[in-house]
């Protein structure tokens, strides 16, 4: 039984949800518009001020996609009303970040700078304060896209456990390891 799938999605004021006959859900809000194709087995209905997702049978496949599509639609409703924001921190000597429009330039201790073109849907801001680690702020209405972009940036220099250097999310706890100890003579 999918407990997540059974929960109705509350539609905040200023947000409209449209469901087409082909199974496409369109969510419009103050921040933008998102669309999602839904599996033909799953039915999506707008009742009063709620979106209800139902499945035809209790088979394992239907149970799994029931909760999935409910979560995807819920993420779309939150995205167009509030939006999503992720902050990445660059920890390491000489690590820098700057952006010109949608192009992010990173200096992560390699022999070359890394230039990354970000999608138009993601707003980017790179800040470098004196004495603090550079911070990259990503904002978008699409939760999946912003997570994918943040993971790609993070994968360019993963946090290592000995010194804690690398790209990490702000507030992320890194498990540290003790280094080598000198041998006794």
mmCIF file with all atom_site columns, C-alpha atoms in Angstrom:
data_model
loop_
_atom_site.group_PDB
_atom_site.id
_atom_site.type_symbol
_atom_site.label_atom_id
_atom_site.label_alt_id
_atom_site.label_comp_id
_atom_site.label_asym_id
_atom_site.label_entity_id
_atom_site.label_seq_id
_atom_site.pdbx_PDB_ins_code
_atom_site.Cartn_x
_atom_site.Cartn_y
_atom_site.Cartn_z
_atom_site.occupancy
_atom_site.B_iso_or_equiv
_atom_site.pdbx_formal_charge
_atom_site.auth_seq_id
_atom_site.auth_comp_id
_atom_site.auth_asym_id
_atom_site.auth_atom_id
_atom_site.pdbx_PDB_model_num
ATOM 1   C CA . UNK A 1 1   ? 0.000   0.000  0.000   1.00 0.00 ? 1   UNK A CA 1
ATOM 2   C CA . UNK A 1 2   ? 1.435   3.349  -1.025  1.00 0.00 ? 2   UNK A CA 1
ATOM 3   C CA . UNK A 1 3   ? 0.871   5.766  1.812   1.00 0.00 ? 3   UNK A CA 1
ATOM 4   C CA . UNK A 1 4   ? 2.459   8.608  -0.121  1.00 0.00 ? 4   UNK A CA 1
ATOM 5   C CA . UNK A 1 5   ? 0.287   7.929  -3.177  1.00 0.00 ? 5   UNK A CA 1
ATOM 6   C CA . UNK A 1 6   ? -2.932  8.069  -1.137  1.00 0.00 ? 6   UNK A CA 1
ATOM 7   C CA . UNK A 1 7   ? -2.225  11.554 0.252   1.00 0.00 ? 7   UNK A CA 1
ATOM 8   C CA . UNK A 1 8   ? -4.001  14.294 -1.737  1.00 0.00 ? 8   UNK A CA 1
ATOM 9   C CA . UNK A 1 9   ? -1.863  17.232 -2.922  1.00 0.00 ? 9   UNK A CA 1
ATOM 10  C CA . UNK A 1 10  ? -3.127  20.608 -1.686  1.00 0.00 ? 10  UNK A CA 1
ATOM 11  C CA . UNK A 1 11  ? -3.060  23.311 -4.372  1.00 0.00 ? 11  UNK A CA 1
ATOM 12  C CA . UNK A 1 12  ? -1.933  26.692 -2.963  1.00 0.00 ? 12  UNK A CA 1
ATOM 13  C CA . UNK A 1 13  ? -3.553  29.937 -4.115  1.00 0.00 ? 13  UNK A CA 1
ATOM 14  C CA . UNK A 1 14  ? -2.203  31.243 -7.425  1.00 0.00 ? 14  UNK A CA 1
ATOM 15  C CA . UNK A 1 15  ? -1.418  27.733 -8.721  1.00 0.00 ? 15  UNK A CA 1
ATOM 16  C CA . UNK A 1 16  ? -3.504  25.934 -11.352 1.00 0.00 ? 16  UNK A CA 1
ATOM 17  C CA . UNK A 1 17  ? -3.281  22.232 -12.250 1.00 0.00 ? 17  UNK A CA 1
ATOM 18  C CA . UNK A 1 18  ? -4.554  20.969 -15.633 1.00 0.00 ? 18  UNK A CA 1
ATOM 19  C CA . UNK A 1 19  ? -4.809  17.297 -16.612 1.00 0.00 ? 19  UNK A CA 1
ATOM 20  C CA . UNK A 1 20  ? -5.192  16.409 -20.309 1.00 0.00 ? 20  UNK A CA 1
ATOM 21  C CA . UNK A 1 21  ? -6.848  13.273 -21.696 1.00 0.00 ? 21  UNK A CA 1
ATOM 22  C CA . UNK A 1 22  ? -3.434  11.973 -22.834 1.00 0.00 ? 22  UNK A CA 1
ATOM 23  C CA . UNK A 1 23  ? -2.173  11.908 -19.239 1.00 0.00 ? 23  UNK A CA 1
ATOM 24  C CA . UNK A 1 24  ? -0.107  15.104 -19.193 1.00 0.00 ? 24  UNK A CA 1
ATOM 25  C CA . UNK A 1 25  ? -0.199  17.178 -16.009 1.00 0.00 ? 25  UNK A CA 1
ATOM 26  C CA . UNK A 1 26  ? 0.536   20.906 -16.365 1.00 0.00 ? 26  UNK A CA 1
ATOM 27  C CA . UNK A 1 27  ? 1.136   23.031 -13.269 1.00 0.00 ? 27  UNK A CA 1
ATOM 28  C CA . UNK A 1 28  ? 1.136   26.840 -13.631 1.00 0.00 ? 28  UNK A CA 1
ATOM 29  C CA . UNK A 1 29  ? 2.128   29.193 -10.847 1.00 0.00 ? 29  UNK A CA 1
ATOM 30  C CA . UNK A 1 30  ? 3.672   32.574 -10.098 1.00 0.00 ? 30  UNK A CA 1
ATOM 31  C CA . UNK A 1 31  ? 7.215   31.312 -10.785 1.00 0.00 ? 31  UNK A CA 1
ATOM 32  C CA . UNK A 1 32  ? 6.526   29.452 -14.052 1.00 0.00 ? 32  UNK A CA 1
ATOM 33  C CA . UNK A 1 33  ? 5.022   26.371 -15.701 1.00 0.00 ? 33  UNK A CA 1
ATOM 34  C CA . UNK A 1 34  ? 5.992   22.689 -15.448 1.00 0.00 ? 34  UNK A CA 1
ATOM 35  C CA . UNK A 1 35  ? 4.638   19.654 -17.312 1.00 0.00 ? 35  UNK A CA 1
ATOM 36  C CA . UNK A 1 36  ? 4.885   15.933 -16.590 1.00 0.00 ? 36  UNK A CA 1
ATOM 37  C CA . UNK A 1 37  ? 3.718   12.930 -18.600 1.00 0.00 ? 37  UNK A CA 1
ATOM 38  C CA . UNK A 1 38  ? 1.923   10.404 -16.388 1.00 0.00 ? 38  UNK A CA 1
ATOM 39  C CA . UNK A 1 39  ? 1.758   6.650  -17.014 1.00 0.00 ? 39  UNK A CA 1
ATOM 40  C CA . UNK A 1 40  ? -1.587  5.771  -18.676 1.00 0.00 ? 40  UNK A CA 1
ATOM 41  C CA . UNK A 1 41  ? -2.399  3.309  -15.848 1.00 0.00 ? 41  UNK A CA 1
ATOM 42  C CA . UNK A 1 42  ? -2.400  6.077  -13.228 1.00 0.00 ? 42  UNK A CA 1
ATOM 43  C CA . UNK A 1 43  ? -5.345  8.507  -13.112 1.00 0.00 ? 43  UNK A CA 1
ATOM 44  C CA . UNK A 1 44  ? -4.922  12.074 -11.913 1.00 0.00 ? 44  UNK A CA 1
ATOM 45  C CA . UNK A 1 45  ? -7.981  14.136 -10.936 1.00 0.00 ? 45  UNK A CA 1
ATOM 46  C CA . UNK A 1 46  ? -8.381  17.680 -9.638  1.00 0.00 ? 46  UNK A CA 1
ATOM 47  C CA . UNK A 1 47  ? -11.068 17.697 -6.937  1.00 0.00 ? 47  UNK A CA 1
ATOM 48  C CA . UNK A 1 48  ? -11.957 20.960 -5.148  1.00 0.00 ? 48  UNK A CA 1
ATOM 49  C CA . UNK A 1 49  ? -8.541  22.343 -4.117  1.00 0.00 ? 49  UNK A CA 1
ATOM 50  C CA . UNK A 1 50  ? -6.697  19.014 -4.173  1.00 0.00 ? 50  UNK A CA 1
ATOM 51  C CA . UNK A 1 51  ? -4.995  16.761 -6.721  1.00 0.00 ? 51  UNK A CA 1
ATOM 52  C CA . UNK A 1 52  ? -5.801  13.064 -6.217  1.00 0.00 ? 52  UNK A CA 1
ATOM 53  C CA . UNK A 1 53  ? -3.675  10.307 -7.775  1.00 0.00 ? 53  UNK A CA 1
ATOM 54  C CA . UNK A 1 54  ? -5.250  6.814  -8.007  1.00 0.00 ? 54  UNK A CA 1
ATOM 55  C CA . UNK A 1 55  ? -4.073  3.421  -9.289  1.00 0.00 ? 55  UNK A CA 1
ATOM 56  C CA . UNK A 1 56  ? -6.173  0.692  -10.958 1.00 0.00 ? 56  UNK A CA 1
ATOM 57  C CA . UNK A 1 57  ? -4.896  -2.398 -9.093  1.00 0.00 ? 57  UNK A CA 1
ATOM 58  C CA . UNK A 1 58  ? -2.724  -3.358 -6.137  1.00 0.00 ? 58  UNK A CA 1
ATOM 59  C CA . UNK A 1 59  ? 0.008   -4.968 -8.248  1.00 0.00 ? 59  UNK A CA 1
ATOM 60  C CA . UNK A 1 60  ? 3.583   -4.230 -7.226  1.00 0.00 ? 60  UNK A CA 1
ATOM 61  C CA . UNK A 1 61  ? 4.255   -2.136 -10.347 1.00 0.00 ? 61  UNK A CA 1
ATOM 62  C CA . UNK A 1 62  ? 1.141   0.002  -9.872  1.00 0.00 ? 62  UNK A CA 1
ATOM 63  C CA . UNK A 1 63  ? 1.951   0.555  -6.206  1.00 0.00 ? 63  UNK A CA 1
ATOM 64  C CA . UNK A 1 64  ? 5.468   1.769  -7.017  1.00 0.00 ? 64  UNK A CA 1
ATOM 65  C CA . UNK A 1 65  ? 4.485   4.215  -9.789  1.00 0.00 ? 65  UNK A CA 1
ATOM 66  C CA . UNK A 1 66  ? 1.506   5.463  -7.714  1.00 0.00 ? 66  UNK A CA 1
ATOM 67  C CA . UNK A 1 67  ? 3.775   7.012  -5.077  1.00 0.00 ? 67  UNK A CA 1
ATOM 68  C CA . UNK A 1 68  ? 6.279   8.150  -7.713  1.00 0.00 ? 68  UNK A CA 1
ATOM 69  C CA . UNK A 1 69  ? 3.813   10.240 -9.728  1.00 0.00 ? 69  UNK A CA 1
ATOM 70  C CA . UNK A 1 70  ? 2.242   11.695 -6.591  1.00 0.00 ? 70  UNK A CA 1
ATOM 71  C CA . UNK A 1 71  ? 5.713   12.865 -5.458  1.00 0.00 ? 71  UNK A CA 1
ATOM 72  C CA . UNK A 1 72  ? 6.571   14.253 -8.908  1.00 0.00 ? 72  UNK A CA 1
ATOM 73  C CA . UNK A 1 73  ? 3.331   16.275 -9.071  1.00 0.00 ? 73  UNK A CA 1
ATOM 74  C CA . UNK A 1 74  ? 3.829   17.504 -5.495  1.00 0.00 ? 74  UNK A CA 1
ATOM 75  C CA . UNK A 1 75  ? 7.380   18.657 -6.367  1.00 0.00 ? 75  UNK A CA 1
ATOM 76  C CA . UNK A 1 76  ? 5.980   20.539 -9.371  1.00 0.00 ? 76  UNK A CA 1
ATOM 77  C CA . UNK A 1 77  ? 3.351   22.312 -7.215  1.00 0.00 ? 77  UNK A CA 1
ATOM 78  C CA . UNK A 1 78  ? 5.995   23.348 -4.642  1.00 0.00 ? 78  UNK A CA 1
ATOM 79  C CA . UNK A 1 79  ? 8.384   24.409 -7.424  1.00 0.00 ? 79  UNK A CA 1
ATOM 80  C CA . UNK A 1 80  ? 6.001   26.791 -9.209  1.00 0.00 ? 80  UNK A CA 1
ATOM 81  C CA . UNK A 1 81  ? 4.790   28.320 -5.922  1.00 0.00 ? 81  UNK A CA 1
ATOM 82  C CA . UNK A 1 82  ? 7.979   28.544 -3.810  1.00 0.00 ? 82  UNK A CA 1
ATOM 83  C CA . UNK A 1 83  ? 10.874  27.288 -5.963  1.00 0.00 ? 83  UNK A CA 1
ATOM 84  C CA . UNK A 1 84  ? 13.941  25.300 -4.948  1.00 0.00 ? 84  UNK A CA 1
ATOM 85  C CA . UNK A 1 85  ? 17.354  26.524 -3.830  1.00 0.00 ? 85  UNK A CA 1
ATOM 86  C CA . UNK A 1 86  ? 20.649  24.666 -3.323  1.00 0.00 ? 86  UNK A CA 1
ATOM 87  C CA . UNK A 1 87  ? 23.884  26.092 -1.934  1.00 0.00 ? 87  UNK A CA 1
ATOM 88  C CA . UNK A 1 88  ? 27.257  24.512 -2.728  1.00 0.00 ? 88  UNK A CA 1
ATOM 89  C CA . UNK A 1 89  ? 30.452  25.373 -0.854  1.00 0.00 ? 89  UNK A CA 1
ATOM 90  C CA . UNK A 1 90  ? 33.983  25.082 -2.274  1.00 0.00 ? 90  UNK A CA 1
ATOM 91  C CA . UNK A 1 91  ? 36.401  24.001 0.475   1.00 0.00 ? 91  UNK A CA 1
ATOM 92  C CA . UNK A 1 92  ? 40.088  24.104 -0.420  1.00 0.00 ? 92  UNK A CA 1
ATOM 93  C CA . UNK A 1 93  ? 43.019  26.479 -0.841  1.00 0.00 ? 93  UNK A CA 1
ATOM 94  C CA . UNK A 1 94  ? 42.742  28.449 -4.079  1.00 0.00 ? 94  UNK A CA 1
ATOM 95  C CA . UNK A 1 95  ? 39.292  27.091 -5.022  1.00 0.00 ? 95  UNK A CA 1
ATOM 96  C CA . UNK A 1 96  ? 37.316  29.784 -6.843  1.00 0.00 ? 96  UNK A CA 1
ATOM 97  C CA . UNK A 1 97  ? 33.943  30.155 -8.553  1.00 0.00 ? 97  UNK A CA 1
ATOM 98  C CA . UNK A 1 98  ? 32.571  32.879 -10.825 1.00 0.00 ? 98  UNK A CA 1
ATOM 99  C CA . UNK A 1 99  ? 29.828  33.140 -13.394 1.00 0.00 ? 99  UNK A CA 1
ATOM 100 C CA . UNK A 1 100 ? 29.146  35.145 -16.550 1.00 0.00 ? 100 UNK A CA 1
ATOM 101 C CA . UNK A 1 101 ? 25.466  34.660 -17.335 1.00 0.00 ? 101 UNK A CA 1
ATOM 102 C CA . UNK A 1 102 ? 24.778  30.906 -17.481 1.00 0.00 ? 102 UNK A CA 1
ATOM 103 C CA . UNK A 1 103 ? 28.473  29.925 -17.715 1.00 0.00 ? 103 UNK A CA 1
ATOM 104 C CA . UNK A 1 104 ? 30.022  28.827 -14.415 1.00 0.00 ? 104 UNK A CA 1
ATOM 105 C CA . UNK A 1 105 ? 33.823  29.003 -14.154 1.00 0.00 ? 105 UNK A CA 1
ATOM 106 C CA . UNK A 1 106 ? 35.394  26.815 -11.473 1.00 0.00 ? 106 UNK A CA 1
ATOM 107 C CA . UNK A 1 107 ? 38.993  26.601 -10.297 1.00 0.00 ? 107 UNK A CA 1
ATOM 108 C CA . UNK A 1 108 ? 39.177  23.378 -8.260  1.00 0.00 ? 108 UNK A CA 1
ATOM 109 C CA . UNK A 1 109 ? 42.914  22.766 -8.022  1.00 0.00 ? 109 UNK A CA 1
ATOM 110 C CA . UNK A 1 110 ? 43.306  21.130 -11.419 1.00 0.00 ? 110 UNK A CA 1
ATOM 111 C CA . UNK A 1 111 ? 45.813  22.352 -14.028 1.00 0.00 ? 111 UNK A CA 1
ATOM 112 C CA . UNK A 1 112 ? 42.919  24.001 -15.903 1.00 0.00 ? 112 UNK A CA 1
ATOM 113 C CA . UNK A 1 113 ? 39.736  25.922 -15.121 1.00 0.00 ? 113 UNK A CA 1
ATOM 114 C CA . UNK A 1 114 ? 36.408  24.167 -15.621 1.00 0.00 ? 114 UNK A CA 1
ATOM 115 C CA . UNK A 1 115 ? 33.735  25.984 -17.642 1.00 0.00 ? 115 UNK A CA 1
ATOM 116 C CA . UNK A 1 116 ? 30.190  24.653 -17.284 1.00 0.00 ? 116 UNK A CA 1
ATOM 117 C CA . UNK A 1 117 ? 27.154  25.846 -19.249 1.00 0.00 ? 117 UNK A CA 1
ATOM 118 C CA . UNK A 1 118 ? 24.039  25.583 -17.078 1.00 0.00 ? 118 UNK A CA 1
ATOM 119 C CA . UNK A 1 119 ? 20.449  25.220 -18.379 1.00 0.00 ? 119 UNK A CA 1
ATOM 120 C CA . UNK A 1 120 ? 18.357  28.397 -18.738 1.00 0.00 ? 120 UNK A CA 1
ATOM 121 C CA . UNK A 1 121 ? 15.889  27.132 -16.108 1.00 0.00 ? 121 UNK A CA 1
ATOM 122 C CA . UNK A 1 122 ? 18.554  27.306 -13.375 1.00 0.00 ? 122 UNK A CA 1
ATOM 123 C CA . UNK A 1 123 ? 19.534  30.705 -11.949 1.00 0.00 ? 123 UNK A CA 1
ATOM 124 C CA . UNK A 1 124 ? 23.109  30.820 -10.661 1.00 0.00 ? 124 UNK A CA 1
ATOM 125 C CA . UNK A 1 125 ? 24.988  33.136 -8.333  1.00 0.00 ? 125 UNK A CA 1
ATOM 126 C CA . UNK A 1 126 ? 28.632  32.701 -7.256  1.00 0.00 ? 126 UNK A CA 1
ATOM 127 C CA . UNK A 1 127 ? 29.828  34.590 -4.170  1.00 0.00 ? 127 UNK A CA 1
ATOM 128 C CA . UNK A 1 128 ? 33.350  34.899 -2.825  1.00 0.00 ? 128 UNK A CA 1
ATOM 129 C CA . UNK A 1 129 ? 33.712  36.703 0.500   1.00 0.00 ? 129 UNK A CA 1
ATOM 130 C CA . UNK A 1 130 ? 37.173  37.446 1.905   1.00 0.00 ? 130 UNK A CA 1
ATOM 131 C CA . UNK A 1 131 ? 38.244  34.841 4.451   1.00 0.00 ? 131 UNK A CA 1
ATOM 132 C CA . UNK A 1 132 ? 35.314  32.524 3.636   1.00 0.00 ? 132 UNK A CA 1
ATOM 133 C CA . UNK A 1 133 ? 34.808  29.638 1.239   1.00 0.00 ? 133 UNK A CA 1
ATOM 134 C CA . UNK A 1 134 ? 33.238  30.471 -2.169  1.00 0.00 ? 134 UNK A CA 1
ATOM 135 C CA . UNK A 1 135 ? 29.523  29.638 -2.331  1.00 0.00 ? 135 UNK A CA 1
ATOM 136 C CA . UNK A 1 136 ? 27.517  28.739 -5.451  1.00 0.00 ? 136 UNK A CA 1
ATOM 137 C CA . UNK A 1 137 ? 23.753  29.336 -5.165  1.00 0.00 ? 137 UNK A CA 1
ATOM 138 C CA . UNK A 1 138 ? 21.424  27.522 -7.585  1.00 0.00 ? 138 UNK A CA 1
ATOM 139 C CA . UNK A 1 139 ? 17.711  28.388 -7.873  1.00 0.00 ? 139 UNK A CA 1
ATOM 140 C CA . UNK A 1 140 ? 15.059  26.730 -10.046 1.00 0.00 ? 140 UNK A CA 1
ATOM 141 C CA . UNK A 1 141 ? 11.417  25.627 -10.144 1.00 0.00 ? 141 UNK A CA 1
ATOM 142 C CA . UNK A 1 142 ? 12.361  22.107 -11.296 1.00 0.00 ? 142 UNK A CA 1
ATOM 143 C CA . UNK A 1 143 ? 13.549  19.944 -8.375  1.00 0.00 ? 143 UNK A CA 1
ATOM 144 C CA . UNK A 1 144 ? 14.916  17.164 -10.589 1.00 0.00 ? 144 UNK A CA 1
ATOM 145 C CA . UNK A 1 145 ? 16.932  19.557 -12.771 1.00 0.00 ? 145 UNK A CA 1
ATOM 146 C CA . UNK A 1 146 ? 18.439  21.534 -9.887  1.00 0.00 ? 146 UNK A CA 1
ATOM 147 C CA . UNK A 1 147 ? 19.435  18.282 -8.144  1.00 0.00 ? 147 UNK A CA 1
ATOM 148 C CA . UNK A 1 148 ? 21.063  16.998 -11.318 1.00 0.00 ? 148 UNK A CA 1
ATOM 149 C CA . UNK A 1 149 ? 23.049  20.229 -11.861 1.00 0.00 ? 149 UNK A CA 1
ATOM 150 C CA . UNK A 1 150 ? 24.163  20.331 -8.208  1.00 0.00 ? 150 UNK A CA 1
ATOM 151 C CA . UNK A 1 151 ? 25.274  16.675 -8.377  1.00 0.00 ? 151 UNK A CA 1
ATOM 152 C CA . UNK A 1 152 ? 27.250  17.369 -11.574 1.00 0.00 ? 152 UNK A CA 1
ATOM 153 C CA . UNK A 1 153 ? 29.056  20.344 -9.997  1.00 0.00 ? 153 UNK A CA 1
ATOM 154 C CA . UNK A 1 154 ? 29.747  18.272 -6.868  1.00 0.00 ? 154 UNK A CA 1
ATOM 155 C CA . UNK A 1 155 ? 31.145  15.395 -8.932  1.00 0.00 ? 155 UNK A CA 1
ATOM 156 C CA . UNK A 1 156 ? 33.857  17.651 -10.393 1.00 0.00 ? 156 UNK A CA 1
ATOM 157 C CA . UNK A 1 157 ? 35.730  17.513 -7.056  1.00 0.00 ? 157 UNK A CA 1
ATOM 158 C CA . UNK A 1 158 ? 34.189  15.191 -4.475  1.00 0.00 ? 158 UNK A CA 1
ATOM 159 C CA . UNK A 1 159 ? 34.894  15.819 -0.796  1.00 0.00 ? 159 UNK A CA 1
ATOM 160 C CA . UNK A 1 160 ? 37.802  13.712 0.398   1.00 0.00 ? 160 UNK A CA 1
ATOM 161 C CA . UNK A 1 161 ? 37.722  12.323 3.962   1.00 0.00 ? 161 UNK A CA 1
ATOM 162 C CA . UNK A 1 162 ? 41.230  13.300 5.138   1.00 0.00 ? 162 UNK A CA 1
ATOM 163 C CA . UNK A 1 163 ? 41.327  17.085 4.779   1.00 0.00 ? 163 UNK A CA 1
ATOM 164 C CA . UNK A 1 164 ? 37.670  17.653 3.845   1.00 0.00 ? 164 UNK A CA 1
ATOM 165 C CA . UNK A 1 165 ? 38.560  19.464 0.604   1.00 0.00 ? 165 UNK A CA 1
ATOM 166 C CA . UNK A 1 166 ? 36.142  19.507 -2.308  1.00 0.00 ? 166 UNK A CA 1
ATOM 167 C CA . UNK A 1 167 ? 32.675  20.702 -3.334  1.00 0.00 ? 167 UNK A CA 1
ATOM 168 C CA . UNK A 1 168 ? 29.966  20.083 -0.734  1.00 0.00 ? 168 UNK A CA 1
ATOM 169 C CA . UNK A 1 169 ? 26.472  21.249 0.102   1.00 0.00 ? 169 UNK A CA 1
ATOM 170 C CA . UNK A 1 170 ? 26.293  23.997 2.735   1.00 0.00 ? 170 UNK A CA 1
ATOM 171 C CA . UNK A 1 171 ? 25.729  22.320 6.100   1.00 0.00 ? 171 UNK A CA 1
ATOM 172 C CA . UNK A 1 172 ? 26.732  18.853 4.862   1.00 0.00 ? 172 UNK A CA 1
ATOM 173 C CA . UNK A 1 173 ? 28.552  16.713 7.434   1.00 0.00 ? 173 UNK A CA 1
ATOM 174 C CA . UNK A 1 174 ? 31.656  14.996 6.058   1.00 0.00 ? 174 UNK A CA 1
ATOM 175 C CA . UNK A 1 175 ? 32.954  11.836 7.744   1.00 0.00 ? 175 UNK A CA 1
ATOM 176 C CA . UNK A 1 176 ? 36.600  12.452 8.480   1.00 0.00 ? 176 UNK A CA 1
ATOM 177 C CA . UNK A 1 177 ? 39.323  9.824  8.716   1.00 0.00 ? 177 UNK A CA 1
ATOM 178 C CA . UNK A 1 178 ? 42.515  9.883  10.759  1.00 0.00 ? 178 UNK A CA 1
ATOM 179 C CA . UNK A 1 179 ? 45.674  10.095 8.678   1.00 0.00 ? 179 UNK A CA 1
ATOM 180 C CA . UNK A 1 180 ? 48.694  7.804  8.873   1.00 0.00 ? 180 UNK A CA 1
ATOM 181 C CA . UNK A 1 181 ? 50.460  7.624  12.221  1.00 0.00 ? 181 UNK A CA 1
ATOM 182 C CA . UNK A 1 182 ? 54.234  7.456  12.519  1.00 0.00 ? 182 UNK A CA 1
ATOM 183 C CA . UNK A 1 183 ? 55.679  3.995  13.166  1.00 0.00 ? 183 UNK A CA 1
ATOM 184 C CA . UNK A 1 184 ? 57.280  3.413  16.557  1.00 0.00 ? 184 UNK A CA 1
ATOM 185 C CA . UNK A 1 185 ? 60.977  2.557  16.601  1.00 0.00 ? 185 UNK A CA 1
#
